[in-house]
XYZ file of C-alpha atoms in Angstrom:
489
model
C 1.144 6.092 -41.703
C 4.953 5.544 -42.487
C 5.200 9.520 -42.017
C 3.749 9.094 -38.757
C 6.007 6.263 -37.627
C 8.925 8.221 -38.688
C 7.767 11.243 -36.776
C 7.101 9.110 -33.682
C 10.442 7.462 -33.977
C 12.141 10.922 -34.372
C 10.515 12.468 -31.390
C 11.186 9.308 -29.328
C 14.922 9.225 -30.467
C 15.074 12.875 -29.281
C 13.935 11.652 -25.847
C 16.555 8.875 -25.953
C 19.317 11.289 -26.836
C 18.305 13.290 -23.777
C 18.576 10.219 -21.553
C 22.111 9.063 -23.324
C 24.119 10.068 -20.335
C 21.996 8.001 -17.875
C 21.815 5.388 -20.340
C 25.584 5.293 -20.881
C 26.345 5.345 -17.144
C 23.720 2.613 -16.211
C 24.874 0.269 -19.106
C 27.066 -1.866 -17.045
C 24.359 -2.537 -14.746
C 23.120 -6.215 -15.331
C 19.543 -6.876 -16.585
C 17.404 -8.465 -19.111
C 17.730 -7.307 -22.789
C 14.617 -5.303 -24.111
C 13.173 -4.765 -27.421
C 14.215 -1.769 -29.435
C 11.703 1.321 -28.762
C 9.808 -0.441 -25.945
C 12.773 -1.770 -23.894
C 11.299 -4.344 -21.270
C 7.872 -2.748 -20.663
C 5.983 -5.408 -22.822
C 7.721 -8.304 -20.970
C 6.802 -7.223 -17.338
C 3.193 -6.693 -17.941
C 0.824 -8.514 -15.811
C 2.193 -9.619 -12.397
C 5.317 -7.414 -12.235
C 6.249 -8.552 -8.908
C 6.911 -12.035 -10.134
C 8.980 -10.853 -13.115
C 11.219 -8.706 -10.921
C 11.597 -11.715 -8.747
C 12.801 -13.769 -11.569
C 15.020 -10.903 -12.726
C 16.569 -10.536 -9.235
C 17.345 -14.484 -9.085
C 19.034 -14.106 -12.743
C 20.697 -10.678 -12.403
C 21.547 -10.107 -8.640
C 20.151 -7.387 -5.986
C 20.983 -4.631 -8.411
C 19.704 -4.779 -11.960
C 18.323 -2.661 -14.932
C 15.030 -2.643 -16.879
C 14.150 -0.051 -19.604
C 10.814 1.251 -20.046
C 10.983 2.812 -23.264
C 13.068 5.934 -22.645
C 13.190 5.734 -18.997
C 15.804 3.891 -17.258
C 14.912 1.947 -14.046
C 16.955 0.261 -11.711
C 15.634 -2.288 -9.098
C 17.021 -2.928 -5.760
C 16.561 -6.106 -3.717
C 17.229 -7.344 -0.356
C 17.557 -4.974 2.887
C 21.318 -4.513 2.910
C 21.236 -2.943 -0.633
C 18.201 -0.886 0.087
C 19.759 0.195 3.344
C 22.955 1.347 1.513
C 20.804 3.264 -0.841
C 17.984 4.712 1.079
C 19.521 5.251 4.511
C 23.141 5.533 4.005
C 22.675 7.599 1.037
C 19.006 8.906 1.950
C 19.491 12.491 0.473
C 20.380 11.099 -3.074
C 17.302 8.699 -3.313
C 14.663 10.692 -1.451
C 12.682 12.366 -4.393
C 9.825 11.054 -6.260
C 10.363 10.143 -10.010
C 7.936 12.327 -11.771
C 7.568 11.746 -15.515
C 6.229 14.940 -17.153
C 3.937 13.051 -19.498
C 2.758 10.569 -17.105
C -1.017 10.951 -16.747
C -0.732 10.878 -13.042
C 2.123 13.498 -13.052
C 0.085 15.615 -15.327
C -2.759 15.868 -12.778
C -0.817 16.061 -9.628
C 1.980 18.443 -11.059
C -0.715 21.187 -11.361
C -0.444 23.608 -8.298
C -4.168 23.368 -7.696
C -4.066 19.463 -7.367
C -0.972 18.882 -5.671
C -1.129 16.028 -3.184
C 0.940 14.196 -0.739
C 2.358 11.042 -2.573
C 3.436 12.717 -5.903
C 5.080 15.645 -4.525
C 8.750 16.666 -3.624
C 10.570 19.417 -1.900
C 9.469 21.893 0.826
C 5.662 21.201 0.024
C 6.069 17.678 0.686
C 7.973 18.271 3.753
C 5.311 20.692 5.147
C 2.321 18.162 4.318
C 4.538 15.258 5.856
C 4.812 17.131 9.116
C 1.018 17.869 9.396
C 0.151 14.167 8.601
C 2.955 13.004 11.156
C 1.635 15.348 13.738
C -1.555 13.125 13.747
C 0.179 9.856 14.026
C 2.178 10.263 17.162
C 1.906 7.459 19.738
C -0.447 9.472 21.911
C -2.723 10.280 18.958
C -2.698 6.576 17.915
C -3.482 5.543 21.584
C -6.573 7.765 21.222
C -7.483 5.933 17.797
C -7.532 2.608 19.518
C -10.819 3.480 20.827
C -12.230 3.892 17.343
C -10.402 0.922 16.031
C -11.730 -1.307 18.895
C -15.329 -0.037 17.911
C -14.535 -0.867 14.277
C -13.536 -4.451 15.271
C -16.663 -4.735 17.459
C -18.821 -3.506 14.529
C -17.267 -6.151 12.061
C -17.696 -8.976 14.885
C -21.406 -8.049 15.141
C -21.741 -8.640 11.411
C -19.731 -11.886 11.333
C -21.868 -13.278 14.332
C -24.731 -12.767 11.819
C -23.018 -14.676 9.303
C -21.568 -17.334 11.336
C -25.303 -18.065 12.532
C -26.329 -18.429 8.822
C -23.748 -21.270 8.514
C -22.950 -20.388 4.964
C -19.606 -19.469 3.543
C -19.184 -16.055 2.155
C -16.614 -13.528 0.506
C -14.735 -12.047 3.180
C -12.722 -9.348 1.442
C -15.205 -6.528 1.244
C -15.871 -6.547 4.906
C -11.954 -6.142 5.457
C -11.959 -3.375 3.098
C -14.736 -1.506 4.526
C -13.035 -2.260 8.062
C -9.899 -0.169 6.952
C -12.020 2.441 4.969
C -13.748 3.321 8.026
C -10.531 3.809 10.176
C -9.203 6.154 7.520
C -12.585 7.987 7.181
C -12.565 8.152 11.122
C -9.133 9.575 10.959
C -9.769 12.117 8.127
C -13.265 13.062 8.867
C -14.599 11.306 12.025
C -17.198 9.359 10.388
C -17.662 5.571 8.975
C -19.848 3.681 6.860
C -22.366 1.059 7.959
C -21.465 -2.810 7.761
C -25.043 -4.290 7.256
C -26.119 -4.801 3.843
C -23.302 -2.511 2.418
C -24.970 0.276 0.630
C -24.319 1.378 -2.990
C -22.140 4.312 -1.635
C -19.754 2.370 0.248
C -19.316 -0.386 -2.118
C -18.686 2.311 -4.922
C -15.888 3.885 -2.972
C -14.475 0.487 -2.183
C -14.384 -0.596 -5.838
C -13.136 2.895 -7.103
C -10.217 2.831 -4.571
C -9.197 -0.477 -5.794
C -9.574 0.486 -9.558
C -7.653 3.686 -8.900
C -4.758 1.861 -7.158
C -4.985 -0.614 -9.980
C -4.467 2.280 -12.519
C -1.742 3.831 -10.332
C 0.457 0.536 -10.850
C -0.177 -0.337 -14.399
C 2.402 0.921 -16.820
C 0.979 3.140 -19.725
C 3.093 3.019 -22.792
C 2.766 6.889 -23.597
C 4.216 7.407 -19.882
C 7.556 5.849 -21.035
C 7.487 6.733 -24.911
C 7.551 10.155 -26.228
C 4.182 10.448 -27.975
C 0.633 10.667 -26.849
C -1.439 7.671 -25.659
C -2.693 5.669 -28.823
C -5.468 4.207 -26.452
C -6.927 7.217 -24.772
C -9.427 5.194 -22.851
C -6.847 4.212 -19.851
C -5.999 8.133 -19.090
C -9.751 8.913 -19.270
C -10.547 5.932 -16.914
C -7.994 7.216 -14.507
C -9.648 10.814 -14.548
C -12.947 9.120 -14.078
C -11.923 7.375 -10.772
C -10.198 10.585 -9.429
C -13.389 12.573 -10.453
C -15.472 9.909 -8.353
C -13.083 9.931 -5.556
C -12.954 13.692 -5.436
C -16.597 13.935 -5.636
C -17.085 11.825 -2.576
C -14.176 13.860 -0.852
C -15.746 17.113 -1.581
C -19.047 15.946 -0.302
C -17.418 14.729 3.090
C -15.465 18.116 3.596
C -18.665 19.874 3.135
C -20.529 17.889 5.430
C -17.543 18.259 7.961
C -17.420 21.845 7.731
C -21.229 22.062 8.047
C -21.263 20.020 11.312
C -18.303 21.989 12.776
C -19.865 25.421 12.074
C -23.071 24.133 13.909
C -21.467 22.508 16.963
C -18.526 24.910 17.109
C -16.025 22.300 18.059
C -13.724 19.560 16.747
C -15.685 16.637 18.238
C -13.458 13.767 16.666
C -10.133 15.153 16.367
C -10.077 14.570 12.638
C -7.061 15.533 10.594
C -9.148 17.442 8.312
C -9.002 20.426 11.001
C -5.276 20.601 10.389
C -5.476 20.522 6.740
C -8.277 23.181 6.796
C -5.825 25.186 8.635
C -3.209 24.874 5.859
C -5.885 25.769 3.333
C -6.586 29.135 5.382
C -2.691 29.789 5.515
C -2.530 29.307 1.713
C -0.184 26.491 1.680
C -2.475 24.172 -0.045
C -5.607 24.860 -2.619
C -9.063 23.688 -2.314
C -8.273 20.890 -4.711
C -5.028 20.447 -3.335
C -6.915 19.447 -0.191
C -9.001 17.012 -1.792
C -5.913 15.390 -3.587
C -4.296 15.039 -0.087
C -7.451 13.464 1.208
C -7.638 11.122 -1.741
C -4.007 10.286 -1.129
C -4.607 9.634 2.327
C -7.823 7.581 1.666
C -6.154 5.242 -0.954
C -2.889 4.704 0.650
C -4.362 3.828 4.151
C -7.643 2.022 3.191
C -6.987 -0.646 0.628
C -3.619 -1.659 2.018
C -4.613 -2.637 5.482
C -7.906 -4.388 4.065
C -5.519 -6.578 1.707
C -3.260 -7.292 4.291
C -5.877 -8.476 6.601
C -7.469 -10.874 3.852
C -4.083 -12.490 3.281
C -3.715 -12.978 7.103
C -6.896 -14.675 7.218
C -6.291 -16.902 4.043
C -2.871 -17.926 5.651
C -4.460 -18.869 8.988
C -7.550 -20.622 7.255
C -4.883 -22.768 5.582
C -3.200 -23.639 8.778
C -5.740 -24.175 11.568
C -2.795 -25.011 13.914
C -1.489 -21.324 13.671
C -5.195 -19.973 14.294
C -5.486 -22.165 17.163
C -2.212 -21.347 18.964
C -2.973 -17.650 18.436
C -6.642 -18.234 20.039
C -5.247 -19.948 23.159
C -2.514 -17.398 23.458
C -4.926 -14.583 23.275
C -7.236 -16.555 25.841
C -4.341 -16.763 28.322
C -2.997 -13.117 28.059
C -6.511 -11.294 27.975
C -9.301 -11.521 30.476
C -12.543 -12.804 29.104
C -14.368 -9.364 29.947
C -11.595 -7.204 28.628
C -11.131 -5.840 24.990
C -7.889 -6.148 23.178
C -5.796 -3.016 23.537
C -2.872 -2.487 21.088
C -0.929 -0.223 23.557
C -1.334 -2.600 26.763
C -0.758 -5.860 25.112
C 1.342 -5.227 21.950
C 4.614 -6.356 23.939
C 2.983 -8.849 26.180
C 1.752 -11.359 23.324
C 4.690 -12.358 21.515
C 2.840 -15.043 19.246
C 0.235 -12.499 18.146
C 3.270 -10.258 17.015
C 4.963 -13.122 15.226
C 1.787 -13.801 13.235
C 1.438 -9.982 12.293
C 5.247 -9.877 11.317
C 4.958 -12.842 9.177
C 1.874 -11.700 7.437
C 3.851 -8.202 6.471
C 6.711 -10.121 5.386
C 5.054 -12.719 3.084
C 2.551 -10.434 2.014
C 4.239 -6.773 1.753
C 1.735 -4.014 1.794
C 3.598 -2.215 -1.248
C 5.229 -5.041 -3.553
C 7.364 -2.410 -5.229
C 6.751 0.856 -3.634
C 6.631 3.970 -5.565
C 9.204 4.988 -7.837
C 12.258 7.240 -6.467
C 14.985 9.149 -8.486
C 18.608 9.537 -7.780
C 19.502 13.226 -7.680
C 23.385 12.384 -8.166
C 25.590 9.748 -9.599
C 25.932 7.173 -6.771
C 27.700 3.918 -6.569
C 25.334 1.069 -4.909
C 26.233 -2.580 -4.385
C 29.334 -2.001 -6.424
C 27.320 -0.365 -9.480
C 27.292 3.167 -10.387
C 23.629 4.493 -10.928
C 23.325 7.651 -12.911
C 21.652 10.858 -11.797
C 18.064 10.872 -12.734
C 17.521 7.169 -12.730
C 14.287 5.746 -11.821
C 14.791 3.702 -8.853
C 12.473 0.855 -7.429
C 12.498 -1.047 -4.086
C 11.792 -4.682 -4.913
C 10.089 -5.362 -1.487
C 8.103 -8.624 -2.483
C 11.367 -10.283 -3.853
C 13.269 -9.245 -0.739
C 10.666 -10.709 1.491
C 10.709 -13.916 -0.457
C 14.424 -14.478 -0.961
C 15.981 -17.438 0.382
C 19.123 -15.502 0.988
C 17.545 -13.869 3.614
C 14.545 -16.203 4.947
C 14.290 -19.996 5.456
C 11.457 -21.366 3.528
C 10.342 -17.903 2.225
C 7.108 -19.083 0.492
C 5.971 -20.703 3.664
C 3.829 -19.097 6.303
C 5.910 -19.558 9.676
C 5.396 -17.026 12.421
C 7.968 -18.779 14.577
C 10.779 -17.610 12.049
C 11.179 -14.328 13.784
C 12.446 -16.197 16.936
C 15.531 -17.136 15.060
C 18.742 -15.328 15.592
C 19.800 -14.624 11.896
C 16.281 -13.695 10.537
C 16.057 -11.287 7.765
C 14.871 -7.602 8.435
C 11.277 -6.774 7.600
C 10.909 -3.509 5.555
C 7.380 -4.132 4.350
C 6.544 -0.289 4.452
C 9.743 0.439 2.406
C 13.067 1.732 3.437
C 13.975 5.584 3.891
C 12.681 8.975 4.781
C 9.672 8.438 2.346
C 8.627 5.169 3.816
C 4.942 4.775 4.638
C 3.957 7.558 6.881
C 0.878 5.651 8.582
C 2.821 2.371 9.213
C 2.225 2.867 12.835
C -1.326 3.311 12.440
C -1.571 0.290 9.974
C 0.136 -1.958 12.312
C -2.082 -1.028 15.200
C -5.196 -1.668 12.904
C -3.865 -5.139 11.766
C -2.996 -6.401 14.915
C -6.146 -5.113 16.711
C -8.483 -6.676 14.202
C -6.662 -10.066 14.192
C -6.627 -10.154 17.812
C -10.366 -9.177 18.127
C -11.573 -11.456 15.364
C -9.580 -14.657 16.274
C -10.846 -14.264 20.060
C -14.431 -14.439 18.546
C -14.320 -16.703 15.640
C -12.833 -19.550 13.830
C -11.995 -18.926 10.022
C -12.394 -22.210 8.158
C -11.642 -23.079 4.539
C -14.732 -24.577 3.254
C -12.777 -27.032 1.174
C -9.903 -28.165 3.490
C -8.786 -30.629 0.723
C -7.739 -27.737 -1.390
C -5.597 -24.836 0.040
C -7.273 -21.229 -0.257
C -5.423 -19.320 -3.063
C -2.973 -16.821 -1.792
C -1.280 -15.428 -4.812
C -1.971 -11.833 -5.115
C -2.693 -9.798 -8.464
C -0.109 -7.022 -8.739
C -1.132 -3.441 -7.580
C 0.569 -0.899 -5.550
C -0.909 -2.758 -2.799
C -0.991 -6.550 -3.443
C -4.666 -7.370 -4.092
C -5.830 -10.683 -2.353
C -8.021 -13.088 -4.386
C -11.680 -12.992 -3.608
C -12.143 -15.647 -0.953
C -14.901 -17.453 0.859
C -14.623 -18.571 4.280
C -16.754 -20.179 6.541
C -17.064 -18.320 9.988
C -17.761 -20.252 13.416
C -18.402 -18.608 16.574
C -15.966 -19.382 19.582
C -17.825 -20.815 22.597
C -16.952 -17.579 24.640
C -17.562 -14.628 22.501
C -16.105 -11.396 23.930
C -18.125 -9.015 21.864
């Protein structure tokens, strides 16, 4: 055993020596002391965003933590994030890809290369393909499908309301957002009534996959194989399940297209199939890209909606004011239209903004890497350092927001209000932010016009403390839903 330990230490020390320049340059950046060998990785397990919020309060907007041999610098607050990711965008743009990371091992293989964990020309090409389907004109066309999904969700909620019983809302918001992305990708959706085994499995696998992506694995940061191989095996199992579903959907889409001879829904899969035919991506690369789009677009919107309705159930005055505002602005026989009403119903915009502020989509974003030595906030950060955008703490900071832990939509009417950056900062921010904003706004407007969402136990506020993941996970929440007098389904 001693020989094994000495061997592991020798290998790990070799990795440390390789990172000695980074460590030396970053040594003047403040941060918590870590344990030998492990650094701070054991101290930040669990709800990492809360630990980083604590570190921000202790060490300031630029602080350093160590994950084994990896130097990580965390940036908090829009001024610092802007200085790094906008003023020095080219130096902070790449994703940090660790060679022995289980995710990178998969995605770095040419045949599996996806969108999220790629850099360089490959990423630029894929980004342009995806963005071509996210123009204002394309999103306006998607409004029809978003409104259809909102109505389908309303029909289910009407049945639940008629039952007069409280029920867990989370899975329905998850399915709503998954259906929008499936429509975007393949032109299909899942049924809501009595959620079938297939749709429930997809929801659960996406959430577990997201959770695995966010959890630190010791072998990712230390120079030896993972001592507990179950975690990597579970990651690959989740990927295989998602890939199996995606391959089936691609096959179904190809069959339907060949039989009809046309692109009925204008799904993005057609653009990706063209890239496949050009040889720009592989078959499994196509699957990886679809997995990336699905997990990035599905869980984030569903969680955001759940948090928003928790907040409004906890404060009925906000919900009632929004209902009255929507009623006054939209004729009773007319559906909400994002493109028509997004600028003409200010209070709806305030509620959506406050939702994004208090419950940011990506609490810590995805890791970036510096390509050169650079000075940010008066601190020199070494080339090759892993960089984290501390979005959660930025949106909960008293330096930028009054009463940051409270849900106050009217705060955005103030002149000196902070800057929202819930979709991250810089050229690699969330590609689908415009679609996500349309989804969230449309769903809130349609649901509030038709129903009142009530805390079953009003003496005890609903829990809105999320569980850490790449996207903050809302607690499983039971709500009582009551129909409005004038349903506009």
